[in-house]
Amino acid sequence: GQQLNQSPQSMFIQEGEDVSMNCTSSSIFNTWLWYKQDPGEGPVLLIALYKAGELTSNGRLTAQFGITRKDSFLNISASIPSDVGIYFCASRGFAGGTSYGKLTFGQGTILTVHP
Amino acid sequence: ETGVTQTPRHLVMGMTNKKSLKCEQHLGHNAMYWYKQSAKKPLELMFVYNFKEQTENNSVPSRFSPECPNSSHLFLHLHTLQPEDSALYLCASSFTGVDSGNTIYFGEGSWLTVV
């Protein structure tokens, strides 16, 4: 089945630092989504990307849909303690493909922010 | 508040018990999902319902029995579970169709512990 390789698996940073994480795949996708999961809660959608090359911001978060359609990155600028959590990428395949309609998730990036 | 409500939030059950997880969505979506989230593993899709009809069962053991009486409600009936079934069970919902905007929204999850 489809697999997403998300990296890094975990990050330990100081408050105020910028963060970057990414997801890659050998397959082509038509949608990239980034979710954040707080401890003990369900994932919450941060940013959705629908076009190759698309760059979208949501406050201090910026995400891009790779031009090859096989990757995406998420940047967080000037991190704060409440950024702590697990960040997941997710993607959906093209219509007509075997992965169409199915949302595939990355393994997650655990972010720890030290005050 | 994501518009997807799960109850109970926490459940401890013995291996011989029968219990149910409930999910309700207030977003007008027509697709609902059950995911399982175990430690250090990607989110695993269990079941998908579109317009109350089950369209996907990812080889889930029969001790998990889903029920979708209407597009707004989804249940997961549990019986004779094993300790390895302990996990966070996430309900999600979305619109279906060929458009790219089919983002899924998660509930807060039900923490299940099997003893």
PDB file of C-alpha atoms in Angstrom:
ATOM      1  CA  GLY A   1       0.000   0.000   0.000  1.00  0.00           C
ATOM      2  CA  GLN A   2       0.880   3.677  -0.044  1.00  0.00           C
ATOM      3  CA  GLN A   3       3.499   4.809   2.456  1.00  0.00           C
ATOM      4  CA  LEU A   4       4.519   8.215   3.654  1.00  0.00           C
ATOM      5  CA  ASN A   5       7.920   8.768   5.168  1.00  0.00           C
ATOM      6  CA  GLN A   6       7.723  11.543   7.711  1.00  0.00           C
ATOM      7  CA  SER A   7      10.820  13.040   9.286  1.00  0.00           C
ATOM      8  CA  PRO A   8      12.152  13.722  11.719  1.00  0.00           C
ATOM      9  CA  GLN A   9      10.467  11.298  14.116  1.00  0.00           C
ATOM     10  CA  SER A  10      11.029  13.673  17.015  1.00  0.00           C
ATOM     11  CA  MET A  11      12.425  17.116  17.697  1.00  0.00           C
ATOM     12  CA  PHE A  12      13.556  18.843  20.876  1.00  0.00           C
ATOM     13  CA  ILE A  13      13.883  22.598  20.435  1.00  0.00           C
ATOM     14  CA  GLN A  14      14.092  25.795  22.436  1.00  0.00           C
ATOM     15  CA  GLU A  15      11.249  28.235  22.508  1.00  0.00           C
ATOM     16  CA  GLY A  16      11.656  30.774  19.733  1.00  0.00           C
ATOM     17  CA  GLU A  17      13.367  28.428  17.302  1.00  0.00           C
ATOM     18  CA  ASP A  18      11.966  27.608  13.896  1.00  0.00           C
ATOM     19  CA  VAL A  19      10.902  24.044  13.081  1.00  0.00           C
ATOM     20  CA  SER A  20      10.792  22.171   9.808  1.00  0.00           C
ATOM     21  CA  MET A  21       9.406  18.707   9.078  1.00  0.00           C
ATOM     22  CA  ASN A  22       8.568  16.924   5.865  1.00  0.00           C
ATOM     23  CA  CYS A  23       6.855  13.982   4.271  1.00  0.00           C
ATOM     24  CA  THR A  24       7.935  12.110   1.180  1.00  0.00           C
ATOM     25  CA  SER A  25       6.560   9.271  -0.863  1.00  0.00           C
ATOM     26  CA  SER A  26       7.363   7.320  -3.968  1.00  0.00           C
ATOM     27  CA  SER A  27       3.759   7.846  -5.116  1.00  0.00           C
ATOM     28  CA  ILE A  28       2.011  10.903  -6.494  1.00  0.00           C
ATOM     29  CA  PHE A  29      -0.760  12.482  -4.440  1.00  0.00           C
ATOM     30  CA  ASN A  30      -3.304  15.181  -5.167  1.00  0.00           C
ATOM     31  CA  THR A  31      -3.881  16.345  -1.613  1.00  0.00           C
ATOM     32  CA  TRP A  32      -1.560  16.963   1.299  1.00  0.00           C
ATOM     33  CA  LEU A  33      -2.876  17.644   4.780  1.00  0.00           C
ATOM     34  CA  TRP A  34      -1.077  18.530   7.980  1.00  0.00           C
ATOM     35  CA  TYR A  35      -2.599  17.718  11.361  1.00  0.00           C
ATOM     36  CA  LYS A  36      -1.537  18.403  14.931  1.00  0.00           C
ATOM     37  CA  GLN A  37      -2.461  16.124  17.808  1.00  0.00           C
ATOM     38  CA  ASP A  38      -2.250  17.429  21.349  1.00  0.00           C
ATOM     39  CA  PRO A  39      -1.649  14.891  24.104  1.00  0.00           C
ATOM     40  CA  GLY A  40      -4.830  12.945  24.801  1.00  0.00           C
ATOM     41  CA  GLU A  41      -6.775  14.562  21.947  1.00  0.00           C
ATOM     42  CA  GLY A  42      -7.676  13.778  18.355  1.00  0.00           C
ATOM     43  CA  PRO A  43      -5.765  15.251  15.385  1.00  0.00           C
ATOM     44  CA  VAL A  44      -6.783  18.744  14.327  1.00  0.00           C
ATOM     45  CA  LEU A  45      -6.341  19.961  10.768  1.00  0.00           C
ATOM     46  CA  LEU A  46      -3.743  22.730  10.422  1.00  0.00           C
ATOM     47  CA  ILE A  47      -3.282  23.218   6.693  1.00  0.00           C
ATOM     48  CA  ALA A  48      -4.681  21.607   3.534  1.00  0.00           C
ATOM     49  CA  LEU A  49      -2.867  21.735   0.183  1.00  0.00           C
ATOM     50  CA  TYR A  50      -4.487  20.829  -3.144  1.00  0.00           C
ATOM     51  CA  LYS A  51      -2.145  21.989  -5.915  1.00  0.00           C
ATOM     52  CA  ALA A  52       1.460  21.167  -6.738  1.00  0.00           C
ATOM     53  CA  GLY A  53       3.668  24.050  -5.707  1.00  0.00           C
ATOM     54  CA  GLU A  54       1.006  25.539  -3.445  1.00  0.00           C
ATOM     55  CA  LEU A  55       2.384  27.412  -0.443  1.00  0.00           C
ATOM     56  CA  THR A  56      -0.092  28.109   2.339  1.00  0.00           C
ATOM     57  CA  SER A  57       0.292  29.827   5.696  1.00  0.00           C
ATOM     58  CA  ASN A  58      -1.765  29.634   8.859  1.00  0.00           C
ATOM     59  CA  GLY A  59      -0.332  32.039  11.415  1.00  0.00           C
ATOM     60  CA  ARG A  60       3.182  30.891  12.249  1.00  0.00           C
ATOM     61  CA  LEU A  61       2.726  27.739  10.180  1.00  0.00           C
ATOM     62  CA  THR A  62       3.652  27.426   6.526  1.00  0.00           C
ATOM     63  CA  ALA A  63       3.251  24.332   4.387  1.00  0.00           C
ATOM     64  CA  GLN A  64       4.064  23.585   0.770  1.00  0.00           C
ATOM     65  CA  PHE A  65       2.872  20.965  -1.702  1.00  0.00           C
ATOM     66  CA  GLY A  66       5.987  19.751  -3.504  1.00  0.00           C
ATOM     67  CA  ILE A  67       6.208  20.420  -7.223  1.00  0.00           C
ATOM     68  CA  THR A  68       6.731  16.712  -7.922  1.00  0.00           C
ATOM     69  CA  ARG A  69       3.525  15.910  -5.964  1.00  0.00           C
ATOM     70  CA  LYS A  70       5.521  13.402  -3.923  1.00  0.00           C
ATOM     71  CA  ASP A  71       6.402  15.518  -0.919  1.00  0.00           C
ATOM     72  CA  SER A  72       5.341  18.279   1.417  1.00  0.00           C
ATOM     73  CA  PHE A  73       6.907  20.242   4.227  1.00  0.00           C
ATOM     74  CA  LEU A  74       5.603  22.084   7.272  1.00  0.00           C
ATOM     75  CA  ASN A  75       7.469  24.949   8.918  1.00  0.00           C
ATOM     76  CA  ILE A  76       6.696  26.494  12.278  1.00  0.00           C
ATOM     77  CA  SER A  77       8.324  29.826  12.994  1.00  0.00           C
ATOM     78  CA  ALA A  78       9.187  31.227  16.416  1.00  0.00           C
ATOM     79  CA  SER A  79       7.981  28.150  18.316  1.00  0.00           C
ATOM     80  CA  ILE A  80       6.129  28.496  21.598  1.00  0.00           C
ATOM     81  CA  PRO A  81       5.440  25.913  24.338  1.00  0.00           C
ATOM     82  CA  SER A  82       1.888  25.228  23.114  1.00  0.00           C
ATOM     83  CA  ASP A  83       3.315  23.977  19.806  1.00  0.00           C
ATOM     84  CA  VAL A  84       4.129  20.754  21.657  1.00  0.00           C
ATOM     85  CA  GLY A  85       2.380  17.742  20.178  1.00  0.00           C
ATOM     86  CA  ILE A  86       2.510  15.241  17.358  1.00  0.00           C
ATOM     87  CA  TYR A  87       2.350  16.535  13.794  1.00  0.00           C
ATOM     88  CA  PHE A  88       1.035  14.242  11.081  1.00  0.00           C
ATOM     89  CA  CYS A  89       1.112  14.588   7.344  1.00  0.00           C
ATOM     90  CA  ALA A  90      -1.610  12.858   5.359  1.00  0.00           C
ATOM     91  CA  SER A  91      -2.239  12.541   1.674  1.00  0.00           C
ATOM     92  CA  ARG A  92      -4.797  11.294  -0.767  1.00  0.00           C
ATOM     93  CA  GLY A  93      -4.247   9.740  -4.195  1.00  0.00           C
ATOM     94  CA  PHE A  94      -5.536  10.715  -7.620  1.00  0.00           C
ATOM     95  CA  ALA A  95      -8.922   9.707  -8.972  1.00  0.00           C
ATOM     96  CA  GLY A  96      -8.694   6.426 -10.810  1.00  0.00           C
ATOM     97  CA  GLY A  97      -5.720   5.232  -8.805  1.00  0.00           C
ATOM     98  CA  THR A  98      -5.903   2.478  -6.234  1.00  0.00           C
ATOM     99  CA  SER A  99      -5.229   4.929  -3.455  1.00  0.00           C
ATOM    100  CA  TYR A 100      -7.940   7.429  -4.460  1.00  0.00           C
ATOM    101  CA  GLY A 101     -10.165   8.448  -1.601  1.00  0.00           C
ATOM    102  CA  LYS A 102      -7.953   6.790   0.991  1.00  0.00           C
ATOM    103  CA  LEU A 103      -6.121   9.054   3.363  1.00  0.00           C
ATOM    104  CA  THR A 104      -2.626   7.773   4.154  1.00  0.00           C
ATOM    105  CA  PHE A 105      -0.891   9.095   7.279  1.00  0.00           C
ATOM    106  CA  GLY A 106       2.759   9.590   8.072  1.00  0.00           C
ATOM    107  CA  GLN A 107       4.220   8.176  11.261  1.00  0.00           C
ATOM    108  CA  GLY A 108       4.156  11.560  12.972  1.00  0.00           C
ATOM    109  CA  THR A 109       6.761  13.998  14.281  1.00  0.00           C
ATOM    110  CA  ILE A 110       6.824  14.458  18.051  1.00  0.00           C
ATOM    111  CA  LEU A 111       7.679  18.054  18.875  1.00  0.00           C
ATOM    112  CA  THR A 112       8.939  19.120  22.306  1.00  0.00           C
ATOM    113  CA  VAL A 113       9.526  22.799  23.001  1.00  0.00           C
ATOM    114  CA  HIS A 114      11.626  23.797  25.991  1.00  0.00           C
ATOM    115  CA  PRO A 115      10.752  27.167  27.531  1.00  0.00           C
TER     116      PRO A 115
ATOM    117  CA  GLU B   1     -14.544  21.744  19.114  1.00  0.00           C
ATOM    118  CA  THR B   2     -14.229  19.983  15.761  1.00  0.00           C
ATOM    119  CA  GLY B   3     -17.872  19.043  15.285  1.00  0.00           C
ATOM    120  CA  VAL B   4     -17.157  15.361  15.885  1.00  0.00           C
ATOM    121  CA  THR B   5     -18.017  14.119  19.370  1.00  0.00           C
ATOM    122  CA  GLN B   6     -16.894  10.811  20.809  1.00  0.00           C
ATOM    123  CA  THR B   7     -18.051   9.065  23.967  1.00  0.00           C
ATOM    124  CA  PRO B   8     -16.807   7.781  26.270  1.00  0.00           C
ATOM    125  CA  ARG B   9     -13.446   9.528  26.335  1.00  0.00           C
ATOM    126  CA  HIS B  10     -11.970   6.781  28.488  1.00  0.00           C
ATOM    127  CA  LEU B  11     -13.004   3.141  28.803  1.00  0.00           C
ATOM    128  CA  VAL B  12     -11.510   0.278  30.764  1.00  0.00           C
ATOM    129  CA  MET B  13     -12.954  -3.136  30.011  1.00  0.00           C
ATOM    130  CA  GLY B  14     -12.227  -6.753  30.760  1.00  0.00           C
ATOM    131  CA  MET B  15     -11.601  -9.249  28.010  1.00  0.00           C
ATOM    132  CA  THR B  16     -15.040 -10.798  28.472  1.00  0.00           C
ATOM    133  CA  ASN B  17     -16.959  -7.512  28.519  1.00  0.00           C
ATOM    134  CA  LYS B  18     -19.111  -6.022  25.794  1.00  0.00           C
ATOM    135  CA  LYS B  19     -18.989  -2.265  25.350  1.00  0.00           C
ATOM    136  CA  SER B  20     -19.573   0.292  22.631  1.00  0.00           C
ATOM    137  CA  LEU B  21     -17.926   3.483  21.478  1.00  0.00           C
ATOM    138  CA  LYS B  22     -20.138   6.213  20.089  1.00  0.00           C
ATOM    139  CA  CYS B  23     -19.443   8.967  17.594  1.00  0.00           C
ATOM    140  CA  GLU B  24     -21.658  11.801  16.423  1.00  0.00           C
ATOM    141  CA  GLN B  25     -20.840  14.442  13.831  1.00  0.00           C
ATOM    142  CA  HIS B  26     -22.562  17.795  13.488  1.00  0.00           C
ATOM    143  CA  LEU B  27     -20.919  18.840  10.224  1.00  0.00           C
ATOM    144  CA  GLY B  28     -23.427  17.504   7.717  1.00  0.00           C
ATOM    145  CA  HIS B  29     -20.858  15.051   6.380  1.00  0.00           C
ATOM    146  CA  ASN B  30     -21.865  11.824   4.670  1.00  0.00           C
ATOM    147  CA  ALA B  31     -18.789   9.712   5.362  1.00  0.00           C
ATOM    148  CA  MET B  32     -17.612   8.469   8.733  1.00  0.00           C
ATOM    149  CA  TYR B  33     -14.503   6.569   9.750  1.00  0.00           C
ATOM    150  CA  TRP B  34     -12.972   4.618  12.610  1.00  0.00           C
ATOM    151  CA  TYR B  35      -9.204   4.813  13.089  1.00  0.00           C
ATOM    152  CA  LYS B  36      -7.005   3.063  15.617  1.00  0.00           C
ATOM    153  CA  GLN B  37      -3.963   4.807  17.041  1.00  0.00           C
ATOM    154  CA  SER B  38      -1.430   2.715  18.931  1.00  0.00           C
ATOM    155  CA  ALA B  39       1.819   3.924  20.422  1.00  0.00           C
ATOM    156  CA  LYS B  40       4.582   4.484  17.855  1.00  0.00           C
ATOM    157  CA  LYS B  41       2.406   3.408  14.911  1.00  0.00           C
ATOM    158  CA  PRO B  42       0.763   5.437  12.163  1.00  0.00           C
ATOM    159  CA  LEU B  43      -2.961   5.940  12.290  1.00  0.00           C
ATOM    160  CA  GLU B  44      -4.670   2.761  11.074  1.00  0.00           C
ATOM    161  CA  LEU B  45      -7.902   3.043   9.158  1.00  0.00           C
ATOM    162  CA  MET B  46     -10.383   0.429  10.382  1.00  0.00           C
ATOM    163  CA  PHE B  47     -13.741   1.115   8.756  1.00  0.00           C
ATOM    164  CA  VAL B  48     -15.306   3.576   6.321  1.00  0.00           C
ATOM    165  CA  TYR B  49     -18.999   4.305   5.905  1.00  0.00           C
ATOM    166  CA  ASN B  50     -20.442   6.353   3.045  1.00  0.00           C
ATOM    167  CA  PHE B  51     -24.118   7.281   3.287  1.00  0.00           C
ATOM    168  CA  LYS B  52     -24.552   4.647   6.039  1.00  0.00           C
ATOM    169  CA  GLU B  53     -23.065   1.872   3.895  1.00  0.00           C
ATOM    170  CA  GLN B  54     -19.805   0.231   4.853  1.00  0.00           C
ATOM    171  CA  THR B  55     -17.365   0.750   2.004  1.00  0.00           C
ATOM    172  CA  GLU B  56     -14.155  -0.334   3.633  1.00  0.00           C
ATOM    173  CA  ASN B  57     -13.064  -2.864   6.245  1.00  0.00           C
ATOM    174  CA  ASN B  58      -9.305  -3.041   6.565  1.00  0.00           C
ATOM    175  CA  SER B  59      -9.110  -6.664   7.713  1.00  0.00           C
ATOM    176  CA  VAL B  60     -10.328  -5.732  11.173  1.00  0.00           C
ATOM    177  CA  PRO B  61     -10.954  -8.682  13.547  1.00  0.00           C
ATOM    178  CA  SER B  62     -14.606  -9.542  14.087  1.00  0.00           C
ATOM    179  CA  ARG B  63     -14.373  -8.646  17.760  1.00  0.00           C
ATOM    180  CA  PHE B  64     -14.772  -5.065  16.467  1.00  0.00           C
ATOM    181  CA  SER B  65     -18.239  -4.555  15.014  1.00  0.00           C
ATOM    182  CA  PRO B  66     -19.180  -1.167  13.534  1.00  0.00           C
ATOM    183  CA  GLU B  67     -22.681   0.173  13.148  1.00  0.00           C
ATOM    184  CA  CYS B  68     -23.815   3.262  11.247  1.00  0.00           C
ATOM    185  CA  PRO B  69     -27.553   3.888  11.707  1.00  0.00           C
ATOM    186  CA  ASN B  70     -27.416   7.211   9.836  1.00  0.00           C
ATOM    187  CA  SER B  71     -24.867   9.613   8.358  1.00  0.00           C
ATOM    188  CA  SER B  72     -24.442  11.430  11.665  1.00  0.00           C
ATOM    189  CA  HIS B  73     -23.848   8.520  14.018  1.00  0.00           C
ATOM    190  CA  LEU B  74     -21.276   5.765  14.139  1.00  0.00           C
ATOM    191  CA  PHE B  75     -20.732   3.082  16.738  1.00  0.00           C
ATOM    192  CA  LEU B  76     -17.975   0.601  17.381  1.00  0.00           C
ATOM    193  CA  HIS B  77     -19.183  -2.428  19.323  1.00  0.00           C
ATOM    194  CA  LEU B  78     -16.473  -4.229  21.257  1.00  0.00           C
ATOM    195  CA  HIS B  79     -16.520  -7.782  22.579  1.00  0.00           C
ATOM    196  CA  THR B  80     -13.947 -10.297  23.793  1.00  0.00           C
ATOM    197  CA  LEU B  81     -11.114  -7.870  23.155  1.00  0.00           C
ATOM    198  CA  GLN B  82      -7.458  -8.580  23.793  1.00  0.00           C
ATOM    199  CA  PRO B  83      -4.974  -6.445  25.753  1.00  0.00           C
ATOM    200  CA  GLU B  84      -3.234  -5.535  22.491  1.00  0.00           C
ATOM    201  CA  ASP B  85      -6.449  -3.822  21.409  1.00  0.00           C
ATOM    202  CA  SER B  86      -5.759  -1.113  23.973  1.00  0.00           C
ATOM    203  CA  ALA B  87      -5.353   2.096  21.982  1.00  0.00           C
ATOM    204  CA  LEU B  88      -6.873   5.439  21.134  1.00  0.00           C
ATOM    205  CA  TYR B  89      -9.857   4.967  18.822  1.00  0.00           C
ATOM    206  CA  LEU B  90     -10.567   7.963  16.662  1.00  0.00           C
ATOM    207  CA  CYS B  91     -13.756   8.713  14.809  1.00  0.00           C
ATOM    208  CA  ALA B  92     -13.671  11.055  11.827  1.00  0.00           C
ATOM    209  CA  SER B  93     -16.053  12.389   9.202  1.00  0.00           C
ATOM    210  CA  SER B  94     -15.907  14.078   5.823  1.00  0.00           C
ATOM    211  CA  PHE B  95     -17.834  14.782   2.647  1.00  0.00           C
ATOM    212  CA  THR B  96     -17.375  12.246  -0.117  1.00  0.00           C
ATOM    213  CA  GLY B  97     -17.082  12.794  -3.836  1.00  0.00           C
ATOM    214  CA  VAL B  98     -14.453  13.478  -6.447  1.00  0.00           C
ATOM    215  CA  ASP B  99     -13.630  17.013  -5.339  1.00  0.00           C
ATOM    216  CA  SER B 100     -10.291  17.572  -3.693  1.00  0.00           C
ATOM    217  CA  GLY B 101     -11.730  19.326  -0.688  1.00  0.00           C
ATOM    218  CA  ASN B 102     -12.628  16.165   1.197  1.00  0.00           C
ATOM    219  CA  THR B 103     -10.742  16.953   4.356  1.00  0.00           C
ATOM    220  CA  ILE B 104     -11.571  14.714   7.267  1.00  0.00           C
ATOM    221  CA  TYR B 105     -12.214  15.989  10.761  1.00  0.00           C
ATOM    222  CA  PHE B 106     -11.416  13.932  13.826  1.00  0.00           C
ATOM    223  CA  GLY B 107     -13.111  13.564  17.157  1.00  0.00           C
ATOM    224  CA  GLU B 108     -11.139  13.759  20.380  1.00  0.00           C
ATOM    225  CA  GLY B 109     -10.821  10.007  20.597  1.00  0.00           C
ATOM    226  CA  SER B 110     -11.780   7.269  23.029  1.00  0.00           C
ATOM    227  CA  TRP B 111      -8.960   5.830  25.093  1.00  0.00           C
ATOM    228  CA  LEU B 112      -9.552   2.108  25.459  1.00  0.00           C
ATOM    229  CA  THR B 113      -7.725  -0.069  27.968  1.00  0.00           C
ATOM    230  CA  VAL B 114      -8.357  -3.808  27.919  1.00  0.00           C
ATOM    231  CA  VAL B 115      -7.420  -5.598  31.122  1.00  0.00           C
TER     232      VAL B 115
END
